[in-house]
Amino acid sequence: MIIKYFSWVKDLAETNEETIELPENVKDVEDLINFLEKKNNKYKEIFSKKHLIKIAVNKEYVNTSFKLDKNDEIAFFPPVTGG
Amino acid sequence: MIIKYFSWVKDLAETNEETIELPENVKDVEDLINFLEKKNNKYKEIFSKKHLIKIAVNKEYVNTSFKLDKNDEIAFFPPVTGG
Amino acid sequence: MNDLAVKIKIQEADFDTNYENNNLIVNNTGALVNFVGTVRGNLESSEKILSMTLEHYPGMTENEILNIVNKAIKKWKIEGVTVIHRVGRLLPGDKIVYVGVSSRHRQNAFDACNFIIDWLKTNAPFWKSEELEGIKNWVQARDEDTLALKKWNF
Amino acid sequence: MNDLAVKIKIQEADFDTNYENNNLIVNNTGALVNFVGTVRGNLESSEKILSMTLEHYPGMTENEILNIVNKAIKKWKIEGVTVIHRVGRLLPGDKIVYVGVSSRHRQNAFDACNFIIDWLKTNAPFWKSEELEGIKNWVQARDEDTLALKKWNF
């Protein structure tokens, strides 16, 4: 699974993209967030601002109950500021 | 007094501008219309569509009770269609 | 309102919206909305329009547009306004009118631009005549344009 | 809706509103409204902005803008839509975004253009960072932009 980060979420993640092996017990976005938070403190900091974090899977907005597939591309980013 | 006509009012008036001597008894726009209607049938035709005719004195919209001065420029025209 | 720039032009020549827009983009603008009206190629009835001729009342036109712009300036915080209206003979596809409004806030720019064109359509002394195949018609004013004013609290 | 022309571009280069407008003026258009957003020269706090950098999520950006444009097409009768959004480093006064909508009826063009920019501001994945004197800040999303959506019945 590819994980992408943008804007200040990218700064906190210290990367704009990483590839992870999706563990068996990670079924949805919520599970993935819990998995990442356990892995490293930097994710804890990102998801402590969870009410601000937007999620997209395969380039469409989703919410935390969205079911994941190992080939998905997921992205975490803050509210958008274009226009 | 200068009288100007535009659009199809100009076609009915058969001129775009004329100068008339304002008679003593013509005090306001209403009086002027009555005076013109008596003068010539073409004005009767114009003012038979009175609900459509817009009036400007010295380049500002006015209504029929507007008081006239002999040096005024008055204009009669249909609803505008620019833009 | 000191720095507000107002430009009103009645002209036969075409205009360049990019050039006019660039003149409206001042240091703090942020948002720019413009309306461009063009000559349609045919009527709802599918009759073909060959040309459109615009006449106006010189002097009164500029006064009326300035009155309208002043109303908009009192109602919304805006940074600049440009109104250009063409007169003379135009062909289908030709631009007729440009209304550009710049503001720090986009909704002000949208509303002021919308307001100015609605009022211009019913108050500025311009008259269109259309040349169809063989005939010349004065264009009738549309109730739709008078109704459009109802959304503004004036 | 067969003849409807939709153009969406994400690019570093500047755009020419006159050129884009001309492409939207088709035979029966009549009305064209466009919004242009630009980089402000300073903040409300009067801090000077030296530059603005825009990043985006390639692929998702185009999808989202197309979703928004499709909503507008369902809601209003329009003839053409062009959305151009710049990315990369921009300077104060530079144009950022162009939304152009053409229609037979001006109110449709105003509403659709206003709707598209409101939704783009809250849904299209772009992020601005501002370079002030010595510091680089990610621009915060504004509640005002979320509130702006409330006027649309979606």
Coordinates of C-alpha atoms in Angstrom, one line a residue:
Chain A
M1 CA 0.0 0.0 0.0
I2 CA 1.2 3.5 -0.9
I3 CA 0.7 6.2 1.7
K4 CA 0.9 9.9 0.5
Y5 CA 1.2 13.0 2.7
F6 CA 0.7 16.6 1.7
S7 CA 1.2 20.1 3.2
W8 CA 2.0 20.2 7.0
V9 CA 1.1 16.5 7.3
K10 CA 4.0 15.8 5.0
D11 CA 6.3 17.9 7.2
L12 CA 5.2 15.9 10.2
A13 CA 5.5 12.5 8.4
E14 CA 9.0 13.6 7.2
T15 CA 8.2 12.2 3.8
N16 CA 5.7 12.7 1.0
E17 CA 5.2 9.0 0.2
E18 CA 6.0 5.6 1.7
T19 CA 5.1 2.0 0.8
I20 CA 4.0 -0.4 3.6
E21 CA 3.0 -4.0 3.7
L22 CA -0.7 -4.0 4.9
P23 CA -1.0 -6.3 8.0
E24 CA -3.8 -8.9 8.0
N25 CA -5.6 -7.2 10.9
V26 CA -5.8 -3.9 9.1
K27 CA -9.3 -3.9 7.5
D28 CA -10.2 -0.2 7.2
V29 CA -8.7 3.3 7.5
E30 CA -9.3 3.4 11.3
D31 CA -7.2 0.2 11.7
L32 CA -4.5 1.7 9.5
I33 CA -4.3 4.8 11.7
N34 CA -4.1 2.7 14.9
F35 CA -1.4 0.6 13.3
L36 CA 0.7 3.6 12.2
E37 CA 0.3 5.3 15.6
K38 CA 1.7 2.2 17.3
K39 CA 4.6 2.1 14.9
N40 CA 6.1 5.6 15.4
N41 CA 5.4 8.8 17.5
K42 CA 5.4 11.0 14.4
Y43 CA 2.1 9.4 13.3
K44 CA 0.7 10.0 16.8
E45 CA 1.4 13.7 16.3
I46 CA -0.3 13.7 12.9
F47 CA -3.4 11.9 14.1
S48 CA -3.7 13.9 17.3
K49 CA -5.1 16.5 14.9
K50 CA -7.5 13.9 13.5
H51 CA -10.4 16.3 13.2
L52 CA -8.3 18.2 10.7
I53 CA -7.0 15.3 8.7
K54 CA -8.7 14.5 5.3
I55 CA -8.4 11.1 3.8
A56 CA -8.5 10.0 0.2
V57 CA -8.3 6.4 -1.1
N58 CA -7.4 6.0 -4.8
K59 CA -7.9 9.8 -5.2
E60 CA -11.4 10.0 -3.8
Y61 CA -12.4 11.3 -0.4
V62 CA -13.3 8.6 2.1
N63 CA -14.0 8.4 5.9
T64 CA -12.3 6.3 8.5
S65 CA -14.6 3.3 8.1
F66 CA -13.6 2.9 4.5
K67 CA -12.4 -0.7 3.8
L68 CA -8.8 -1.0 2.5
D69 CA -7.2 -3.3 -0.1
K70 CA -3.5 -4.0 -0.2
N71 CA -3.1 -2.3 -3.6
D72 CA -4.8 0.9 -2.5
E73 CA -3.2 4.3 -2.5
I74 CA -4.2 6.3 0.6
A75 CA -3.5 9.9 1.3
F76 CA -3.6 12.0 4.5
F77 CA -3.7 15.8 4.2
P78 CA -5.0 18.9 6.0
P79 CA -8.0 21.0 4.8
V80 CA -7.3 22.3 1.3
T81 CA -6.3 25.9 0.7
G82 CA -6.3 26.4 -3.1
G83 CA -8.3 28.8 -5.3
Chain B
M1 CA -35.9 73.0 -25.6
I2 CA -34.2 70.1 -27.2
I3 CA -36.2 66.8 -27.6
K4 CA -34.3 63.6 -28.3
Y5 CA -35.7 60.3 -29.5
F6 CA -34.1 56.9 -29.5
S7 CA -34.7 53.4 -30.9
W8 CA -38.3 52.8 -32.2
V9 CA -39.5 56.0 -30.7
K10 CA -37.0 57.8 -33.0
D11 CA -38.5 55.8 -36.0
L12 CA -42.0 57.0 -35.0
A13 CA -40.9 60.5 -34.4
E14 CA -39.1 60.5 -37.8
T15 CA -36.2 62.3 -36.3
N16 CA -33.6 61.8 -33.6
E17 CA -33.7 65.4 -32.3
E18 CA -35.8 68.5 -32.6
T19 CA -35.8 72.0 -31.0
I20 CA -39.0 73.5 -29.9
E21 CA -40.1 76.8 -28.3
L22 CA -41.6 75.8 -24.9
P23 CA -45.1 77.3 -24.7
E24 CA -46.0 79.3 -21.5
N25 CA -48.6 76.8 -20.4
V26 CA -46.2 73.8 -20.6
K27 CA -45.0 73.4 -17.0
D28 CA -44.1 69.7 -16.7
V29 CA -43.5 66.6 -18.8
E30 CA -47.2 65.7 -18.8
D31 CA -48.0 69.1 -20.3
L32 CA -45.3 68.7 -22.9
I33 CA -46.8 65.3 -24.0
N34 CA -50.3 66.8 -24.3
F35 CA -48.9 69.7 -26.3
L36 CA -47.0 67.4 -28.7
E37 CA -50.0 65.1 -29.1
K38 CA -52.1 68.0 -30.2
K39 CA -49.4 69.2 -32.7
N40 CA -49.1 66.0 -34.8
N41 CA -50.5 62.5 -35.0
K42 CA -47.0 60.9 -34.9
Y43 CA -46.7 62.0 -31.3
K44 CA -50.1 60.5 -30.6
E45 CA -48.8 57.2 -31.8
I46 CA -45.7 57.4 -29.7
F47 CA -47.5 58.3 -26.5
S48 CA -50.2 55.7 -27.1
K49 CA -47.5 53.4 -25.8
K50 CA -47.0 55.7 -22.8
H51 CA -46.5 52.8 -20.3
L52 CA -43.4 51.8 -22.3
I53 CA -41.9 55.3 -22.8
K54 CA -39.1 56.3 -20.5
I55 CA -38.3 59.9 -20.0
A56 CA -35.0 61.6 -19.2
V57 CA -34.5 65.3 -18.5
N58 CA -30.9 66.6 -18.7
K59 CA -29.7 63.0 -18.9
E60 CA -31.4 61.8 -15.7
Y61 CA -34.6 59.6 -15.5
V62 CA -37.7 61.6 -14.5
N63 CA -41.4 60.9 -14.3
T64 CA -44.3 62.8 -16.0
S65 CA -44.7 65.3 -13.2
F66 CA -41.2 66.6 -13.5
K67 CA -41.1 70.4 -13.9
L68 CA -39.5 71.7 -17.2
D69 CA -37.3 74.7 -17.9
K70 CA -37.0 76.2 -21.4
N71 CA -33.3 75.2 -21.6
D72 CA -33.8 71.6 -20.7
E73 CA -32.9 68.7 -22.9
I74 CA -35.7 66.0 -22.7
A75 CA -35.5 62.5 -24.2
F76 CA -38.2 59.9 -24.9
F77 CA -37.2 56.3 -25.5
P78 CA -38.3 52.7 -25.0
P79 CA -37.1 50.3 -22.3
V80 CA -33.4 49.8 -22.7
T81 CA -31.9 46.7 -24.2
G82 CA -28.1 46.9 -23.7
G83 CA -25.7 44.6 -21.9
Chain C
M1 CA -12.6 53.9 -0.8
N2 CA -9.8 56.3 -1.5
D3 CA -7.9 53.9 -3.7
L4 CA -10.9 52.6 -5.5
A5 CA -10.5 52.7 -9.3
V6 CA -13.5 53.2 -11.5
K7 CA -13.2 53.1 -15.3
I8 CA -16.2 53.4 -17.6
K9 CA -15.9 53.4 -21.4
I10 CA -18.3 53.4 -24.3
Q11 CA -16.5 52.5 -27.5
E12 CA -16.9 50.9 -30.9
A13 CA -13.6 48.9 -30.6
D14 CA -13.3 45.4 -29.1
F15 CA -11.8 45.0 -25.6
D16 CA -9.2 42.6 -24.2
T17 CA -10.5 41.0 -20.9
N18 CA -7.0 39.9 -19.9
Y19 CA -5.7 43.5 -20.2
E20 CA -8.7 44.9 -18.3
N21 CA -8.4 42.2 -15.6
N22 CA -4.7 42.9 -15.2
N23 CA -5.5 46.6 -14.6
L24 CA -8.0 45.6 -11.9
I25 CA -5.5 43.3 -10.0
V26 CA -4.0 45.7 -7.5
N27 CA -1.8 44.7 -4.6
N28 CA -4.5 43.5 -2.2
T29 CA -7.2 42.4 -4.6
G30 CA -7.3 38.6 -4.3
A31 CA -10.6 38.2 -6.2
L32 CA -11.7 39.4 -9.6
V33 CA -15.1 38.6 -11.2
N34 CA -16.1 39.6 -14.7
F35 CA -19.1 39.3 -16.9
V36 CA -18.8 39.4 -20.7
G37 CA -21.9 39.6 -22.8
T38 CA -21.7 38.5 -26.4
V39 CA -23.9 38.6 -29.6
R40 CA -25.8 35.3 -30.0
G41 CA -25.7 33.6 -33.3
N42 CA -29.4 32.9 -33.4
L43 CA -32.7 33.5 -31.5
E44 CA -34.6 30.9 -29.4
S45 CA -36.8 30.6 -32.5
S46 CA -33.6 29.5 -34.4
E47 CA -33.7 32.5 -36.7
K48 CA -30.2 33.5 -37.7
I49 CA -28.9 36.9 -36.6
L50 CA -26.7 38.5 -39.3
S51 CA -25.7 41.5 -37.2
M52 CA -26.6 43.5 -34.1
T53 CA -26.4 47.3 -33.9
L54 CA -26.2 49.2 -30.6
E55 CA -27.1 52.8 -30.2
H56 CA -26.9 54.8 -27.0
Y57 CA -27.6 58.2 -25.4
P58 CA -24.1 59.8 -25.1
G59 CA -23.6 61.4 -21.8
M60 CA -26.6 59.9 -20.1
T61 CA -25.1 56.4 -20.6
E62 CA -22.0 57.3 -18.7
N63 CA -24.0 59.0 -16.0
E64 CA -26.3 56.1 -15.5
I65 CA -23.5 53.5 -15.4
L66 CA -21.7 55.7 -12.8
N67 CA -24.9 55.9 -10.7
I68 CA -25.1 52.1 -10.8
V69 CA -21.4 51.6 -9.9
N70 CA -21.8 54.1 -7.0
K71 CA -24.7 52.0 -5.7
A72 CA -22.5 48.9 -5.8
I73 CA -19.6 50.7 -4.1
K74 CA -21.9 51.7 -1.2
K75 CA -23.2 48.1 -0.9
W76 CA -20.0 46.1 -1.1
K77 CA -16.4 46.5 -0.2
I78 CA -14.7 46.5 -3.6
E79 CA -11.3 47.7 -4.9
G80 CA -11.9 48.4 -8.5
V81 CA -14.7 48.4 -11.2
T82 CA -14.4 48.6 -15.0
V83 CA -17.4 48.8 -17.3
I84 CA -16.9 48.8 -21.1
H85 CA -19.8 48.8 -23.4
R86 CA -19.5 48.6 -27.2
V87 CA -21.8 50.5 -29.6
G88 CA -22.2 50.3 -33.4
R89 CA -22.5 47.3 -35.6
L90 CA -21.5 43.9 -34.1
L91 CA -21.5 40.4 -35.5
P92 CA -22.5 37.1 -33.8
G93 CA -19.8 36.0 -31.3
D94 CA -18.6 39.6 -30.8
K95 CA -18.2 40.8 -27.3
I96 CA -20.7 43.6 -26.3
V97 CA -20.1 44.4 -22.6
Y98 CA -17.4 43.8 -19.9
V99 CA -18.1 44.3 -16.2
G100 CA -15.1 43.6 -14.0
V101 CA -15.0 43.9 -10.2
S102 CA -12.0 43.3 -8.0
S103 CA -12.2 42.8 -4.2
R104 CA -10.4 41.2 -1.3
H105 CA -13.4 38.9 -0.9
R106 CA -14.8 36.8 -3.8
Q107 CA -18.4 37.0 -2.8
N108 CA -18.3 40.8 -2.8
A109 CA -16.8 40.7 -6.3
F110 CA -19.5 38.2 -7.5
D111 CA -22.4 40.1 -6.0
A112 CA -21.2 43.6 -7.1
C113 CA -20.5 42.3 -10.7
N114 CA -23.9 40.6 -10.8
F115 CA -25.7 43.7 -9.5
I116 CA -24.0 46.0 -12.0
I117 CA -24.9 44.0 -15.0
D118 CA -28.5 43.5 -13.8
W119 CA -28.9 47.2 -13.4
L120 CA -27.1 48.1 -16.5
K121 CA -29.5 45.8 -18.5
T122 CA -32.5 47.7 -17.2
N123 CA -31.2 51.3 -16.7
A124 CA -28.3 52.2 -19.0
P125 CA -29.7 53.8 -22.2
F126 CA -28.5 51.4 -24.9
W127 CA -30.8 49.9 -27.6
K128 CA -30.1 46.9 -29.7
S129 CA -31.5 46.3 -33.2
E130 CA -31.0 42.9 -34.8
E131 CA -30.6 42.4 -38.5
L132 CA -32.2 39.0 -39.4
E133 CA -32.5 37.8 -43.0
G134 CA -33.8 40.8 -44.7
I135 CA -35.4 42.6 -41.7
K136 CA -34.2 44.9 -39.0
N137 CA -35.9 44.6 -35.6
W138 CA -35.6 46.6 -32.5
V139 CA -34.9 44.1 -29.7
Q140 CA -37.7 44.1 -27.1
A141 CA -36.8 44.5 -23.4
R142 CA -37.2 41.3 -21.5
D143 CA -39.4 40.9 -18.3
E144 CA -36.6 38.5 -17.2
D145 CA -34.2 41.5 -16.9
T146 CA -36.7 43.5 -14.8
L147 CA -37.3 40.5 -12.6
A148 CA -33.5 40.0 -12.1
L149 CA -33.5 43.2 -10.1
K150 CA -35.8 41.8 -7.5
K151 CA -33.0 40.0 -5.8
W152 CA -31.2 43.2 -4.8
N153 CA -32.7 45.2 -1.9
F154 CA -32.9 48.5 -3.6
Chain D
M1 CA -25.5 18.8 -22.8
N2 CA -24.0 17.2 -25.9
D3 CA -22.1 20.3 -27.0
L4 CA -20.9 21.2 -23.6
A5 CA -17.2 21.9 -23.5
V6 CA -15.3 21.2 -20.3
K7 CA -11.6 22.1 -19.9
I8 CA -9.6 21.5 -16.7
K9 CA -5.9 22.3 -16.5
I10 CA -3.3 22.3 -13.7
Q11 CA -0.2 24.1 -14.8
E12 CA 2.7 26.2 -13.7
A13 CA 2.4 28.7 -16.5
D14 CA 0.2 31.8 -16.4
F15 CA -3.0 32.0 -18.4
D16 CA -4.6 34.6 -20.6
T17 CA -8.3 35.3 -19.6
N18 CA -9.1 36.9 -23.0
Y19 CA -7.9 33.7 -24.8
E20 CA -9.8 31.4 -22.4
N21 CA -12.9 33.6 -22.6
N22 CA -12.8 33.6 -26.4
N23 CA -12.7 29.8 -26.4
L24 CA -15.9 29.7 -24.2
I25 CA -17.8 32.1 -26.5
V26 CA -19.6 29.7 -28.8
N27 CA -22.4 30.5 -31.2
N28 CA -25.3 30.7 -28.7
T29 CA -23.5 31.7 -25.6
G30 CA -24.6 35.2 -24.8
A31 CA -23.2 35.3 -21.2
L32 CA -19.8 34.6 -19.8
V33 CA -18.8 34.9 -16.2
N34 CA -15.3 34.4 -14.9
F35 CA -13.5 34.4 -11.6
V36 CA -9.8 35.0 -11.3
G37 CA -8.0 34.6 -7.9
T38 CA -4.7 36.3 -7.4
V39 CA -1.9 36.3 -4.9
R40 CA -2.4 39.1 -2.4
G41 CA 0.5 41.4 -1.6
N42 CA 0.0 41.4 2.1
L43 CA -2.0 39.8 4.9
E44 CA -4.8 41.5 6.9
S45 CA -2.1 41.9 9.6
S46 CA -0.1 43.9 7.0
E47 CA 2.7 41.4 6.9
K48 CA 4.3 41.4 3.5
I49 CA 4.1 38.2 1.4
L50 CA 7.2 37.6 -0.6
S51 CA 5.9 34.5 -2.5
M52 CA 3.3 31.8 -2.4
T53 CA 3.9 28.2 -3.3
L54 CA 1.1 25.9 -4.3
E55 CA 1.3 22.1 -4.2
H56 CA -1.4 19.7 -5.2
Y57 CA -2.3 16.0 -5.4
P58 CA -1.8 15.1 -9.1
G59 CA -4.7 13.0 -10.4
M60 CA -7.0 13.6 -7.5
T61 CA -7.1 17.3 -8.2
E62 CA -8.4 16.8 -11.7
N63 CA -10.9 14.2 -10.5
E64 CA -12.2 16.5 -7.8
I65 CA -12.6 19.5 -10.1
L66 CA -14.4 17.3 -12.6
N67 CA -16.8 16.2 -9.8
I68 CA -17.5 19.8 -9.0
V69 CA -18.0 20.8 -12.6
N70 CA -20.4 17.8 -13.1
K71 CA -22.5 19.0 -10.1
A72 CA -22.7 22.5 -11.7
I73 CA -23.7 21.0 -15.1
K74 CA -26.5 19.1 -13.4
K75 CA -27.7 22.1 -11.5
W76 CA -27.6 24.8 -14.2
K77 CA -27.9 25.0 -18.0
I78 CA -24.5 26.0 -19.2
E79 CA -22.6 25.8 -22.4
G80 CA -19.0 25.6 -21.4
V81 CA -16.7 25.5 -18.4
T82 CA -13.0 26.1 -18.1
V83 CA -11.0 25.7 -14.9
I84 CA -7.3 26.5 -14.8
H85 CA -5.3 26.3 -11.6
R86 CA -1.6 27.2 -11.3
V87 CA 0.9 25.3 -9.1
G88 CA 4.4 26.1 -8.1
R89 CA 5.9 29.4 -6.8
L90 CA 3.9 32.5 -7.5
L91 CA 4.5 36.2 -6.6
P92 CA 2.1 38.8 -5.3
G93 CA -0.2 40.0 -8.1
D94 CA 0.1 36.7 -10.0
K95 CA -3.0 34.9 -11.1
I96 CA -3.7 31.6 -9.3
V97 CA -7.0 30.3 -10.6
Y98 CA -9.4 31.0 -13.5
V99 CA -13.0 29.7 -13.5
G100 CA -15.0 30.6 -16.7
V101 CA -18.6 29.6 -17.4
S102 CA -20.6 30.4 -20.5
S103 CA -24.3 30.1 -20.8
R104 CA -27.3 31.5 -22.7
H105 CA -28.5 33.1 -19.4
R106 CA -26.3 35.3 -17.3
Q107 CA -27.7 34.2 -13.9
N108 CA -26.8 30.6 -14.7
A109 CA -23.3 31.7 -15.6
F110 CA -22.9 33.7 -12.4
D111 CA -24.3 31.0 -10.1
A112 CA -22.3 28.1 -11.7
C113 CA -19.1 30.1 -11.6
N114 CA -19.7 31.1 -8.0
F115 CA -20.6 27.5 -7.1
I116 CA -17.5 26.0 -8.7
I117 CA -15.0 28.4 -7.0
D118 CA -16.7 27.9 -3.6
W119 CA -16.4 24.1 -4.0
L120 CA -12.9 24.2 -5.4
K121 CA -11.8 26.2 -2.4
T122 CA -13.0 23.5 0.1
N123 CA -12.6 20.3 -2.0
A124 CA -9.8 20.4 -4.6
P125 CA -6.6 19.2 -3.1
F126 CA -4.3 22.2 -3.3
W127 CA -2.3 23.7 -0.5
K128 CA -0.7 27.1 -0.3
S129 CA 2.4 28.0 1.7
E130 CA 3.4 31.6 2.1
E131 CA 6.9 32.9 2.4
L132 CA 6.9 35.9 4.7
E133 CA 10.1 37.8 5.7
G134 CA 12.2 34.8 6.7
I135 CA 9.5 32.3 7.5
K136 CA 7.5 29.8 5.4
N137 CA 3.9 29.1 6.7
W138 CA 1.3 26.7 5.5
V139 CA -1.8 28.7 4.9
Q140 CA -4.7 27.7 7.2
A141 CA -8.1 26.8 5.8
R142 CA -10.7 29.5 6.5
D143 CA -14.1 28.9 8.1
E144 CA -15.4 31.5 5.7
D145 CA -14.8 29.1 2.8
T146 CA -16.7 26.3 4.5
L147 CA -19.5 28.7 5.3
A148 CA -19.6 29.8 1.7
L149 CA -20.9 26.4 0.7
K150 CA -24.0 26.8 2.8
K151 CA -25.7 28.9 0.2
W152 CA -25.8 25.9 -2.3
N153 CA -28.4 23.2 -1.7
F154 CA -26.0 20.3 -1.8

